[in-house]
Each structure stands twice: as C-alpha cells, then as structure tokens.
C-alpha cells in the first residue's frame, strides 16, 4: 500500500461529520449502508459515482463536528483510498487512523488539486503527485507505526496481530 491513486473529489472548508454521514443514518454501523450515504449532504451524487481508489480533497478542518467513527468508516467503505486536506479536525484525524483510513495534510495540495484530477500519493514519503497537472506537493508524512496501523486495516486489527504474534 505504498502508492494510492485515484480521481479527486473536491470539497471545501469545514466539512463536518454530518456532511460526511448525515445523523439520520446513524442507526446503523454497517459499513456498506454508511457508504451508500457517504457525503450525501455535501454532494448527493457522490456515493453513486465514487470509484474504488478515488481520493477526497478538502480544505481546512475536515471532519469537524461530532466524534462519531461513522464518518471515516463511511468514507473507507465507499472505496475512497485516502483523504487529502489542508487540515483535519483532531478527533477525525484519530478516528481515521483507528479504522485504517489514510489521511494526508497538505494545504498546497488541497488548494491546487481540482475536481476530477488524477492523483497519486506515496504513503511513505508523503509525496502527492497531481498526474493531470504534472505537479507535486508535500504532505506531512505518516509515521511508520501509523502506517502499520493503516496496513493492518485499523487499530483493532493491528493490536490483535501484535497480541497473536
């Protein structure tokens, strides 16, 4: 999982957890059901058009609002390979890693990547390449131990693997 690649879906600043997965769908924790409503209040067509590997690109404070883990679960279950944003709400940042969703903080990438651009992300180095515009941006690299959590599919799987040897 060193390289992620997909089409960019662009969102603005302060996309809160209610925009990612509206509260009316929180009566389930089934990832497939959450995926069917992912980003519904921000872009009603998103869940029906997103393709496996696609990338969400957003402005500052992505994932603000409640602490619900449903938000990163919905994004991951929708097939999104990663989220690139200018900044993340702190609780979303932690929840994303806990469930194994790679996220990358890069104000430059968030500003320059446009909807529909083809984007590649090198997970180890934090290099983001906009293949459409032939540009590169730097993201804060994900520390190796957090890369291991992502590779394991989240914190629970990571801990279980470590305990089982």
PDB file of C-alpha atoms in Angstrom, residues 14-23 26 39 41 61-72 74 89 91-92 95:
ATOM      1  CA  UNK A  14     -15.218  22.842   7.479  1.00  0.00           C
ATOM      2  CA  UNK A  15     -16.797  19.678   6.068  1.00  0.00           C
ATOM      3  CA  UNK A  16     -18.298  18.313   9.267  1.00  0.00           C
ATOM      4  CA  UNK A  17     -19.193  14.765  10.193  1.00  0.00           C
ATOM      5  CA  UNK A  18     -22.881  15.468   9.455  1.00  0.00           C
ATOM      6  CA  UNK A  19     -21.960  16.298   5.851  1.00  0.00           C
ATOM      7  CA  UNK A  20     -19.811  13.147   5.646  1.00  0.00           C
ATOM      8  CA  UNK A  21     -22.529  10.872   7.046  1.00  0.00           C
ATOM      9  CA  UNK A  22     -25.807  12.574   7.986  1.00  0.00           C
ATOM     10  CA  UNK A  23     -27.119  11.853  11.500  1.00  0.00           C
ATOM     11  CA  UNK A  26     -26.508   6.685  12.380  1.00  0.00           C
ATOM     12  CA  UNK A  39     -21.014  12.743   1.606  1.00  0.00           C
ATOM     13  CA  UNK A  41     -25.399  16.260   2.262  1.00  0.00           C
ATOM     14  CA  UNK A  61     -10.843  21.481   9.359  1.00  0.00           C
ATOM     15  CA  UNK A  62     -12.120  18.385   7.522  1.00  0.00           C
ATOM     16  CA  UNK A  63     -14.168  16.121   9.791  1.00  0.00           C
ATOM     17  CA  UNK A  64     -15.113  18.738  12.370  1.00  0.00           C
ATOM     18  CA  UNK A  65     -18.212  18.274  14.490  1.00  0.00           C
ATOM     19  CA  UNK A  66     -19.022  15.147  16.430  1.00  0.00           C
ATOM     20  CA  UNK A  67     -16.603  12.412  17.389  1.00  0.00           C
ATOM     21  CA  UNK A  68     -18.522   9.680  15.582  1.00  0.00           C
ATOM     22  CA  UNK A  69     -16.386   6.983  13.961  1.00  0.00           C
ATOM     23  CA  UNK A  70     -19.158   6.515  11.396  1.00  0.00           C
ATOM     24  CA  UNK A  71     -17.650   9.317   9.273  1.00  0.00           C
ATOM     25  CA  UNK A  72     -14.278   7.717   8.400  1.00  0.00           C
ATOM     26  CA  UNK A  74     -18.381   5.632   5.571  1.00  0.00           C
ATOM     27  CA  UNK A  89     -10.293  18.134  12.974  1.00  0.00           C
ATOM     28  CA  UNK A  91     -10.902  13.720  16.548  1.00  0.00           C
ATOM     29  CA  UNK A  92     -11.444  12.845  12.872  1.00  0.00           C
ATOM     30  CA  UNK A  95     -10.642   8.101  14.169  1.00  0.00           C
TER      31      UNK A  95
END
